[in-house]
XYZ file of C-alpha atoms in Angstrom:
455
model
C 52.228 19.969 -84.559
C 49.976 17.902 -86.809
C 50.341 14.215 -86.005
C 51.301 11.976 -88.924
C 48.889 9.081 -88.734
C 48.217 8.616 -92.426
C 45.836 6.021 -93.785
C 48.351 3.252 -94.454
C 47.709 0.853 -97.315
C 47.424 -2.778 -96.300
C 48.927 -4.735 -99.189
C 48.430 -8.486 -99.549
C 51.805 -8.765 -101.292
C 54.762 -6.426 -101.307
C 58.213 -6.444 -102.863
C 60.803 -4.756 -100.654
C 63.494 -2.812 -102.524
C 66.499 -2.624 -100.205
C 68.378 0.613 -100.890
C 72.173 0.590 -100.761
C 72.443 4.185 -101.948
C 71.497 3.460 -105.549
C 70.635 6.223 -107.968
C 68.098 3.789 -109.431
C 66.341 2.635 -106.235
C 63.171 4.573 -107.022
C 63.290 3.360 -110.617
C 63.440 -0.259 -109.444
C 60.410 0.323 -107.217
C 58.546 1.922 -110.117
C 59.349 -0.986 -112.443
C 57.869 -3.399 -109.912
C 54.744 -1.265 -109.618
C 54.447 -1.089 -113.398
C 54.068 -4.870 -113.192
C 51.038 -4.192 -110.934
C 52.807 -5.442 -107.824
C 53.199 -3.120 -104.841
C 56.755 -2.214 -103.807
C 58.369 -0.223 -101.019
C 61.904 1.107 -100.601
C 63.563 0.223 -97.299
C 66.995 0.906 -95.815
C 69.725 -1.739 -95.948
C 69.707 -1.563 -92.140
C 66.420 -3.490 -92.054
C 66.710 -6.553 -89.815
C 65.571 -10.094 -90.500
C 62.942 -9.692 -87.785
C 61.600 -6.575 -89.497
C 61.464 -8.409 -92.809
C 59.520 -11.249 -91.206
C 57.069 -8.716 -89.760
C 56.556 -7.146 -93.205
C 55.889 -10.557 -94.832
C 57.227 -9.589 -98.269
C 56.600 -11.724 -101.331
C 60.098 -10.900 -102.582
C 63.167 -8.761 -101.920
C 65.244 -6.830 -104.458
C 68.703 -5.620 -103.450
C 69.574 -2.392 -105.255
C 72.884 -1.280 -106.663
C 75.071 1.208 -104.838
C 78.057 3.511 -105.305
C 80.441 1.732 -102.917
C 82.650 -1.329 -103.196
C 81.863 -4.299 -100.967
C 85.541 -4.165 -99.924
C 85.663 -0.682 -98.395
C 85.259 -0.045 -94.687
C 81.734 1.003 -93.843
C 80.226 -0.425 -97.020
C 76.529 -1.161 -96.420
C 75.668 -4.779 -95.669
C 72.490 -6.822 -95.368
C 71.474 -8.688 -92.230
C 72.805 -12.135 -93.208
C 69.845 -13.839 -91.536
C 67.600 -12.445 -94.290
C 69.157 -14.895 -96.761
C 67.865 -17.779 -94.626
C 64.228 -16.649 -94.519
C 63.268 -18.370 -97.763
C 61.983 -15.125 -99.302
C 62.958 -14.895 -103.010
C 65.862 -12.432 -103.388
C 67.082 -10.672 -106.533
C 70.334 -8.713 -106.348
C 71.220 -5.985 -108.842
C 74.858 -4.876 -109.375
C 76.113 -4.087 -105.836
C 73.274 -6.273 -104.550
C 74.576 -9.239 -106.561
C 78.146 -8.657 -105.369
C 76.931 -8.480 -101.776
C 75.107 -11.796 -102.157
C 78.297 -13.415 -103.434
C 80.498 -11.950 -100.701
C 78.171 -12.554 -97.752
C 77.373 -16.142 -98.742
C 80.993 -17.237 -99.175
C 81.902 -16.426 -102.755
C 84.564 -14.030 -103.950
C 84.325 -10.521 -105.355
C 87.501 -9.168 -106.932
C 88.501 -5.562 -107.286
C 88.061 -4.785 -110.943
C 90.887 -3.835 -113.239
C 88.904 -1.267 -115.176
C 85.247 -1.981 -114.500
C 82.352 -1.945 -116.937
C 80.328 1.166 -117.635
C 77.611 1.509 -120.245
C 76.603 -1.120 -122.767
C 77.941 -4.661 -122.608
C 77.087 -7.931 -124.322
C 75.688 -10.617 -122.023
C 76.092 -14.230 -123.181
C 74.892 -17.495 -121.661
C 77.624 -19.686 -120.223
C 77.765 -22.886 -122.227
C 76.151 -25.842 -120.479
C 74.535 -23.768 -117.724
C 70.878 -24.072 -116.814
C 69.051 -20.861 -115.925
C 65.645 -20.323 -114.365
C 66.020 -16.557 -114.772
C 66.777 -16.464 -118.492
C 64.994 -19.468 -119.955
C 62.779 -17.289 -122.143
C 65.288 -14.482 -122.625
C 68.569 -15.941 -123.794
C 68.196 -19.135 -125.752
C 68.704 -20.492 -129.227
C 66.833 -17.592 -130.818
C 68.520 -14.906 -128.698
C 72.030 -16.051 -127.739
C 73.032 -12.674 -126.323
C 71.582 -9.498 -124.855
C 72.746 -5.901 -124.712
C 72.751 -4.871 -121.038
C 73.692 -1.744 -119.080
C 76.609 -1.991 -116.669
C 77.933 0.326 -113.961
C 80.435 -1.526 -111.783
C 84.116 -1.776 -110.904
C 84.217 -4.995 -108.862
C 83.158 -8.375 -110.228
C 82.117 -11.763 -108.844
C 84.946 -14.236 -109.508
C 83.747 -17.248 -107.501
C 80.179 -18.185 -106.698
C 79.114 -19.230 -103.195
C 78.387 -22.920 -102.615
C 75.122 -23.927 -104.231
C 75.210 -21.108 -106.795
C 75.919 -21.416 -110.503
C 77.023 -18.734 -112.946
C 74.749 -18.725 -115.990
C 75.843 -15.687 -118.030
C 78.893 -13.505 -118.513
C 80.129 -10.326 -120.169
C 83.665 -9.538 -121.370
C 84.616 -7.992 -117.996
C 82.250 -9.865 -115.662
C 82.864 -13.629 -115.900
C 79.959 -14.327 -113.543
C 77.484 -11.624 -114.519
C 74.513 -13.750 -113.446
C 74.504 -16.084 -110.434
C 71.625 -18.318 -109.382
C 70.645 -20.600 -106.526
C 67.213 -22.043 -107.199
C 67.137 -24.044 -103.974
C 67.656 -20.927 -101.836
C 65.587 -18.762 -104.212
C 68.403 -16.245 -104.620
C 69.463 -14.679 -107.916
C 71.923 -11.925 -108.762
C 72.722 -9.943 -111.909
C 75.689 -7.646 -112.400
C 73.810 -5.407 -114.859
C 70.826 -3.066 -114.434
C 67.578 -4.597 -115.777
C 65.580 -1.607 -114.506
C 67.009 0.847 -117.059
C 65.617 1.143 -120.564
C 69.071 0.553 -122.119
C 69.047 -3.107 -121.015
C 67.500 -5.324 -123.659
C 64.588 -7.332 -122.215
C 65.241 -5.783 -118.813
C 61.535 -5.486 -118.050
C 60.973 -9.123 -119.006
C 63.824 -10.251 -116.749
C 62.433 -8.329 -113.766
C 58.925 -9.589 -114.417
C 60.144 -13.154 -114.704
C 61.586 -12.843 -111.209
C 58.477 -11.111 -109.876
C 55.885 -13.415 -111.437
C 57.454 -16.816 -112.029
C 60.189 -17.068 -109.440
C 58.603 -15.052 -106.608
C 55.018 -16.013 -107.454
C 53.577 -12.495 -107.299
C 50.243 -11.700 -108.938
C 49.459 -8.477 -110.863
C 46.725 -7.313 -108.501
C 47.946 -3.813 -107.553
C 45.707 -1.602 -109.692
C 44.135 1.842 -109.386
C 40.853 0.162 -108.473
C 42.491 -1.831 -105.679
C 44.275 1.294 -104.391
C 40.975 3.175 -104.182
C 39.235 0.276 -102.449
C 42.069 -0.113 -99.930
C 42.362 3.595 -99.162
C 38.620 4.187 -98.901
C 38.409 1.416 -96.314
C 41.478 2.702 -94.433
C 40.238 6.307 -94.385
C 36.818 5.277 -93.087
C 38.393 3.173 -90.340
C 40.732 6.002 -89.315
C 38.301 8.900 -89.465
C 35.119 7.262 -88.282
C 32.415 9.937 -88.009
C 34.813 12.850 -87.365
C 35.069 15.972 -89.533
C 38.046 16.329 -91.872
C 39.532 19.459 -93.478
C 41.696 19.711 -96.572
C 43.658 22.687 -97.828
C 43.361 22.798 -101.615
C 46.377 24.371 -103.281
C 45.229 24.078 -106.873
C 47.850 21.413 -107.542
C 47.457 17.796 -108.597
C 48.359 16.225 -105.256
C 45.895 18.049 -103.018
C 43.188 17.704 -105.685
C 43.522 13.922 -105.937
C 43.831 13.553 -102.157
C 40.634 15.563 -101.670
C 38.755 13.553 -104.303
C 39.824 10.260 -102.731
C 38.930 11.299 -99.187
C 35.591 12.671 -100.404
C 34.803 9.321 -102.015
C 35.480 7.689 -98.648
C 33.607 10.002 -96.262
C 31.492 12.364 -98.368
C 30.123 15.373 -96.477
C 32.438 14.842 -93.519
C 35.101 16.581 -95.641
C 35.421 20.361 -95.915
C 37.986 21.809 -98.316
C 39.501 25.255 -97.858
C 40.883 27.045 -100.890
C 42.853 30.204 -100.135
C 42.918 32.249 -103.346
C 46.114 34.274 -103.058
C 45.536 36.112 -106.327
C 48.845 34.617 -107.443
C 47.393 31.591 -109.183
C 47.354 30.915 -112.917
C 44.634 32.500 -115.059
C 41.170 30.986 -114.509
C 42.604 28.491 -112.020
C 40.472 29.565 -109.078
C 37.295 29.450 -111.171
C 38.161 25.929 -112.315
C 38.865 24.723 -108.775
C 35.557 26.029 -107.442
C 33.693 24.627 -110.446
C 35.282 21.184 -110.219
C 35.226 20.558 -106.503
C 32.115 22.397 -105.356
C 29.673 22.409 -108.249
C 30.657 19.196 -110.055
C 31.886 16.927 -107.245
C 29.665 18.362 -104.526
C 32.476 18.843 -102.003
C 31.854 21.406 -99.277
C 34.303 24.174 -100.186
C 35.281 27.360 -98.386
C 36.646 29.734 -101.042
C 38.656 32.561 -99.487
C 39.364 35.411 -101.918
C 42.414 36.960 -100.263
C 44.189 38.437 -103.279
C 44.025 42.027 -102.009
C 45.605 41.045 -98.684
C 48.510 39.338 -100.423
C 49.076 42.295 -102.771
C 49.118 44.659 -99.811
C 51.704 42.573 -97.953
C 53.888 42.151 -101.059
C 54.127 45.862 -101.825
C 57.793 46.841 -101.948
C 59.034 43.273 -101.390
C 61.653 42.382 -104.017
C 63.831 39.549 -102.709
C 62.461 36.074 -103.739
C 62.947 34.451 -100.337
C 61.367 37.449 -98.623
C 58.340 37.125 -100.915
C 58.134 33.412 -100.188
C 58.173 34.092 -96.443
C 55.513 36.825 -96.674
C 53.221 34.622 -98.753
C 53.744 31.590 -96.523
C 53.091 33.410 -93.261
C 49.966 35.133 -94.562
C 48.675 31.877 -96.032
C 48.970 30.167 -92.652
C 47.212 33.063 -90.926
C 44.302 33.023 -93.380
C 44.075 29.232 -93.234
C 43.832 29.418 -89.441
C 41.166 32.122 -89.651
C 38.986 29.930 -91.827
C 39.383 26.725 -89.865
C 38.344 28.510 -86.688
C 34.690 27.732 -87.323
C 35.395 24.040 -87.841
C 35.881 23.385 -84.154
C 34.844 19.748 -84.502
C 37.503 18.918 -87.120
C 39.936 16.238 -85.989
C 41.814 15.375 -89.190
C 43.715 17.256 -91.890
C 44.260 15.876 -95.403
C 47.680 16.390 -96.980
C 48.873 15.416 -100.452
C 52.177 13.917 -99.308
C 53.696 11.638 -101.980
C 56.113 8.715 -101.707
C 59.126 10.715 -102.990
C 58.454 13.253 -100.196
C 58.791 10.415 -97.694
C 61.907 8.978 -99.346
C 63.643 12.309 -99.910
C 63.033 13.422 -96.354
C 64.375 10.266 -94.864
C 67.969 9.400 -95.759
C 68.645 8.597 -92.125
C 71.710 6.424 -92.589
C 73.434 8.430 -95.270
C 72.972 5.949 -98.123
C 70.026 7.695 -99.744
C 70.404 11.304 -100.764
C 68.345 13.767 -98.754
C 67.082 16.095 -101.464
C 64.635 18.210 -99.500
C 62.419 18.195 -96.460
C 58.730 17.754 -97.135
C 56.722 20.921 -97.352
C 53.178 21.965 -98.216
C 51.773 25.239 -99.452
C 52.884 27.937 -97.048
C 53.613 25.448 -94.293
C 51.241 24.457 -91.491
C 50.708 25.985 -88.062
C 53.171 24.429 -85.623
C 50.555 24.179 -82.885
C 47.946 22.481 -85.051
C 46.631 19.412 -83.228
C 44.850 17.808 -86.166
C 45.860 14.279 -87.086
C 47.078 13.829 -90.641
C 45.399 11.762 -93.326
C 47.873 11.203 -96.170
C 46.172 8.832 -98.630
C 48.794 9.354 -101.372
C 51.798 8.774 -99.127
C 52.740 5.509 -100.848
C 52.368 6.751 -104.450
C 54.641 8.289 -107.074
C 53.475 11.302 -109.117
C 52.491 9.359 -112.227
C 50.474 6.984 -110.048
C 48.688 9.962 -108.481
C 47.729 11.208 -111.944
C 46.427 7.752 -112.889
C 44.473 7.628 -109.629
C 42.979 11.045 -110.363
C 41.793 9.807 -113.751
C 40.227 6.755 -112.114
C 38.440 9.071 -109.653
C 37.010 11.094 -112.536
C 38.986 14.326 -112.200
C 39.246 16.331 -115.452
C 42.439 16.224 -117.524
C 42.989 19.946 -116.915
C 43.601 19.167 -113.243
C 45.301 15.773 -113.605
C 47.877 17.015 -116.118
C 48.354 20.434 -114.578
C 51.960 21.588 -114.594
C 53.836 21.664 -111.262
C 53.403 25.024 -109.573
C 55.192 26.499 -106.527
C 53.246 27.081 -103.326
C 53.853 30.870 -103.429
C 52.486 30.870 -106.976
C 53.418 33.602 -109.412
C 54.919 35.540 -106.528
C 58.179 33.671 -107.156
C 57.765 33.491 -110.928
C 57.940 37.294 -111.181
C 61.369 38.828 -110.659
C 61.235 41.838 -108.351
C 58.123 43.435 -106.901
C 54.779 41.836 -107.717
C 52.486 44.401 -109.343
C 49.016 43.970 -110.886
C 50.377 44.685 -114.380
C 53.197 42.166 -114.058
C 50.824 39.577 -112.647
C 48.262 39.921 -115.446
C 50.990 39.777 -118.091
C 52.470 36.627 -116.542
C 49.041 34.956 -116.311
C 48.382 35.703 -119.975
C 51.729 34.243 -121.082
C 51.186 31.067 -119.046
C 47.772 30.624 -120.647
C 49.291 30.997 -124.118
C 51.979 28.479 -123.213
C 49.376 26.004 -121.980
C 47.313 26.325 -125.153
C 50.338 25.903 -127.391
C 52.302 23.173 -125.651
C 49.913 21.330 -123.374
C 46.352 21.300 -124.603
C 44.729 19.057 -125.435
C 46.878 15.958 -124.824
C 50.573 16.908 -124.914
C 51.252 17.633 -121.246
C 52.554 14.160 -120.477
C 54.985 14.353 -123.409
C 56.326 17.838 -122.805
C 56.876 17.374 -119.069
C 57.543 20.654 -117.277
C 57.566 24.156 -118.669
C 58.304 27.244 -116.600
C 57.112 30.653 -117.850
C 58.690 33.426 -115.745
C 58.632 37.233 -115.935
C 62.241 38.435 -115.804
C 61.830 42.189 -116.286
């Protein structure tokens, strides 16, 4: 099995987002990154010792679906509060701060869901809201999703804002560098939510906006070179955004040590194979093995109707052809994969708080006995960050903004048996769809579209 030893980013500052099962955990992490500060999502089971080892600049405690009063509700290692690392609790995170540090959290009578009006508590002094709620803006519209509420602050904390159903909607302890808000500043419905988060990140936690595409490239290029040394590296191009950006980044790091293999299944979108060869081989100068295997896939798919059966046929043949064409690269020691951060998160809900959506997969799967070590330079990035990185690396918009596409290609976008006539018709319709809805600059606005052949 390929060994996962990805090129890990070494960040000078990181904000840890502690996940208590929140639907918004990834959104919180993205909001931090939008402020050009690196963030990572970690389980609530993280220990104080592990936090110390990570040396975070700040910690954000996410919301969560449970009540702090129920048996088995997730907790935080109480020693983390004593580390002196700035902490910002959101919703459940704020309630947990209050409960664990000696305050009181009452079971709500009806809870607060949706919009609420947040008002400063008269006479209170806030370091979190100085620029947000003052004489010119005495109240804010915020987004709530809670049943319990803080009713007494722990010693050393003060309540600085309230809503009609949350008398202590904001609690602060400047001496301990701990703040909590009952609402969700990460969602767009909260007025000045971004400003509130950035005030914590920049002013209270002292983070600097240094996490940029340029810094990511510099960090990864250095890490890849250190990992790979002078060894040969192979990369399986799928035609998708992730493998394309991963290949471009690794090529920038090690140049001719990289060989890309593109297995043309004949099931790709119209002109896609030509564009891949043109971009990666002729324009970027990457050594590329282009395997035209369309006839082999058509032969194997004859008479196959069931979607999962087609997926299995395509996947198994892809692996076989990939193996055939790596056979000559006997000196290769590393394999590049376009694993993204959501793949890591969604594969990992080990303690049951985060939802396990899917296990990570690549095009067709990989040989189980492959001994290559993995290089996963995009492992810490979200999809939009990968697109931005691709632009910084000079990849054309047609590749960066390419629509998501399944590994088995049009084989699973055609209902029933795959025939040459059906395939050509489907390719033509996708091209028309691209011209109408995507080109030249509308892809980011329209999101996903999914042309399928149903008859």
